[in-house]
Amino acid sequence: MFNRILIANRGEIALRIIRACRELGVSPVCVHSTADADGPWLDWADETICIGPGPSVDSYLRMDRLISAAECTHADAIHPGYGFLSENAEFASVCRDSGFTFIGPSPEAMALLGDKVSCKRMARKAGTPVFPGTEGEIEEIDEAITVAREIGFPVIVKAAFGGGGRGMRIVRGDDELADAVESAAQEAAAAFGNGSVYVEKYLEKARHFEVQTIGDGRGNAVHLYERDCTSQRRHQKLVEEAPAAGVDPEKRDHVCESAARLIGSAEYGGAATVEFLMDHEQNFYMLEVNTRVQVEHPVTEMITGVDIVQEGIRVAAGEPLSIRQEDISVDGHAIECRINAEDPDRNFMPQAGLIETFDPPGGPGVRLDTHARSGYRIPPNYDSMIGKLIVHAPTREQAIARSLEALRQFRIGPMKTSISLHRRLLDRPEFRTADFDIKWVERWLADET
Ligand code: MV4
């Protein structure tokens, strides 16, 4: 096991990683920007080191400063958390070349799965279901037109290196395809430095289903079942749950096993999430693979009892997986509400400033992953997520009831948060019956005004 881990992140995930380190007997070190100098999570690190000013590009995204910080503090490994450099294969490579273990996949596995075209090719081989579409990236527009006619419109043009909906174009007829390929490629080249695009069938109404996996880096991988992340707005997830409601057990086992095969075939080490869309007949189509620990990993921890962050650290240290597939089972239901400092009534405007009131909920099956407390000043530089309320109960219905009471007892002020939105969202018939799709929150919010 490592002696010391440098945490190249901030906020609740830095605190989550500190907790995992302590239980493994590893010394946690935190980097921070000047804007985060009073970050409450820093109190729990063995050592802290400032790596630059508030803007992420000058601090949390500076590879050179992170490596220097690891050298100065005698760390032997670097944990990237999520966001920032977590999915940057160059950073994984720089860590290795500088003599530090990157806690995550090898740069090779990350690059293979991070490129959506090569990921899709590997998925086909592993028997992971994918959307019909072009075999690889588009080289000739005629090829794209032929494939689109074959699979039928609508189709979607996607950037191989895209993310968060950027570099995507929905196309409803042949006459629009050439322009869409052209503009998606241009947008992708400008945003991601690579204009490679591909075409696949576009699914109008779907649920977002994702499989948690962990690989040992030597070809072995297990899955920890799935999460449903259908309740989102503008590519920002609001509520996640595990397991996904109402999915046929055989179809579900089949897709989860296929996801674990894909991760094993990439010789992937660490936690990975294989994302799918699920149609109304419960057919699955892979979207992409996230090569990091995700924000919503706690719902999976609650239903499986597996500590995903600790397991990721163990495999990075060269230990075998501590869990066998046949020992993993699902217990009850978990729901996570992301608590964001933003005003749902004012177009989700971010709310920086001093937290004066912070009264967290508690009780059986209630978990709060947060770095916030009363007296903490939320800096304006970063993501607005200040915590996650995760609730575990025997059934989905009970998990909803438990979440609603926990949200009711959760008081944060004076700034606005997403708590009020969650109280309304969890009480909606679409959510209660899980009769929803990836556009439902946006439709609901538009209808209200
Ligand atoms: C799709 C799709 C429909 N059909 N692909 C959006 C972000 C990127 N990760 C993939 N995305 C989508 N890909 C096909 N073939 C619809 C989306 C999509 C979406 C997916 C998951 C969660 C929310 C979404 C919101 C809008 C569009």
Tab-separated table of N, CA and C and ligand atoms in Angstrom, residues 131 156 158 164-165 168 200-203 208 232 235 275 277 287-288 438-439, ligand 1:
chain	number	residue	atom	x	y	z
A	131	PHE	N	-25.039	1.539	-30.436
A	131	PHE	CA	-25.947	2.019	-31.476
A	131	PHE	C	-25.427	1.614	-32.845
A	156	ILE	N	-27.433	10.885	-35.268
A	156	ILE	CA	-26.697	11.909	-34.518
A	156	ILE	C	-25.228	11.862	-34.940
A	158	LYS	N	-21.551	12.746	-33.789
A	158	LYS	CA	-20.879	12.960	-32.497
A	158	LYS	C	-19.374	13.092	-32.676
A	164	GLY	N	-20.165	16.288	-22.740
A	164	GLY	CA	-21.173	17.229	-22.271
A	164	GLY	C	-22.065	17.775	-23.368
A	165	GLY	N	-22.248	16.992	-24.452
A	165	GLY	CA	-23.162	17.425	-25.505
A	165	GLY	C	-22.525	18.332	-26.544
A	168	MET	N	-22.069	17.738	-30.975
A	168	MET	CA	-23.151	16.815	-31.352
A	168	MET	C	-24.141	17.523	-32.260
A	200	GLU	N	-24.309	7.826	-35.630
A	200	GLU	CA	-25.057	6.660	-35.158
A	200	GLU	C	-26.542	7.001	-35.085
A	201	LYS	N	-27.354	5.994	-34.907
A	201	LYS	CA	-28.800	6.159	-34.774
A	201	LYS	C	-29.097	7.065	-33.582
A	202	TYR	N	-30.055	7.986	-33.753
A	202	TYR	CA	-30.445	8.866	-32.660
A	202	TYR	C	-31.695	8.326	-31.975
A	203	LEU	N	-31.609	8.188	-30.666
A	203	LEU	CA	-32.742	7.704	-29.872
A	203	LEU	C	-33.420	8.892	-29.202
A	208	HIS	N	-31.156	7.227	-18.884
A	208	HIS	CA	-29.694	7.147	-18.765
A	208	HIS	C	-29.353	6.108	-17.688
A	232	GLN	N	-31.829	14.844	-15.147
A	232	GLN	CA	-30.739	15.793	-15.350
A	232	GLN	C	-31.262	16.993	-16.119
A	235	HIS	N	-27.304	18.475	-19.246
A	235	HIS	CA	-26.162	17.580	-19.037
A	235	HIS	C	-25.595	17.631	-17.622
A	275	GLU	N	-21.546	3.975	-19.712
A	275	GLU	CA	-22.840	4.653	-19.847
A	275	GLU	C	-23.657	4.077	-20.994
A	277	LEU	N	-27.769	4.331	-22.990
A	277	LEU	CA	-29.157	4.782	-23.051
A	277	LEU	C	-30.007	3.529	-23.091
A	287	LEU	N	-23.125	4.560	-24.642
A	287	LEU	CA	-22.790	5.927	-25.046
A	287	LEU	C	-21.289	6.148	-25.001
A	288	GLU	N	-20.703	5.947	-23.817
A	288	GLU	CA	-19.279	6.190	-23.620
A	288	GLU	C	-18.845	5.580	-22.289
A	438	ILE	N	-34.679	11.343	-20.417
A	438	ILE	CA	-33.614	12.329	-20.170
A	438	ILE	C	-34.039	13.787	-20.381
A	439	LYS	N	-35.192	14.005	-20.993
A	439	LYS	CA	-35.660	15.382	-21.187
A	439	LYS	C	-36.718	15.797	-20.163
B	1	MV4	C1	-27.200	10.215	-27.686
B	1	MV4	C2	-28.563	10.544	-27.510
B	1	MV4	C3	-29.473	9.894	-28.323
B	1	MV4	N1	-29.054	8.991	-29.242
B	1	MV4	N2	-26.829	9.326	-28.597
B	1	MV4	C4	-25.510	13.533	-24.682
B	1	MV4	C5	-24.153	13.688	-24.091
B	1	MV4	C6	-23.331	12.559	-24.561
B	1	MV4	N3	-22.658	11.970	-23.456
B	1	MV4	C7	-24.272	11.615	-25.229
B	1	MV4	N4	-25.541	12.266	-25.308
B	1	MV4	C8	-26.580	11.719	-25.987
B	1	MV4	N5	-26.246	10.788	-26.918
B	1	MV4	C9	-27.739	8.728	-29.373
B	1	MV4	N6	-27.338	7.850	-30.301
B	1	MV4	C10	-28.920	11.470	-26.526
B	1	MV4	C11	-27.919	12.066	-25.759
B	1	MV4	C12	-28.381	12.974	-24.734
B	1	MV4	C13	-28.245	12.630	-23.371
B	1	MV4	C14	-27.663	11.438	-22.966
B	1	MV4	C15	-27.558	11.139	-21.629
B	1	MV4	C16	-28.065	12.001	-20.676
B	1	MV4	C17	-28.648	13.161	-21.050
B	1	MV4	C18	-28.749	13.501	-22.398
B	1	MV4	C19	-29.360	14.699	-22.770
B	1	MV4	C20	-29.457	15.031	-24.092
B	1	MV4	C21	-28.970	14.169	-25.085
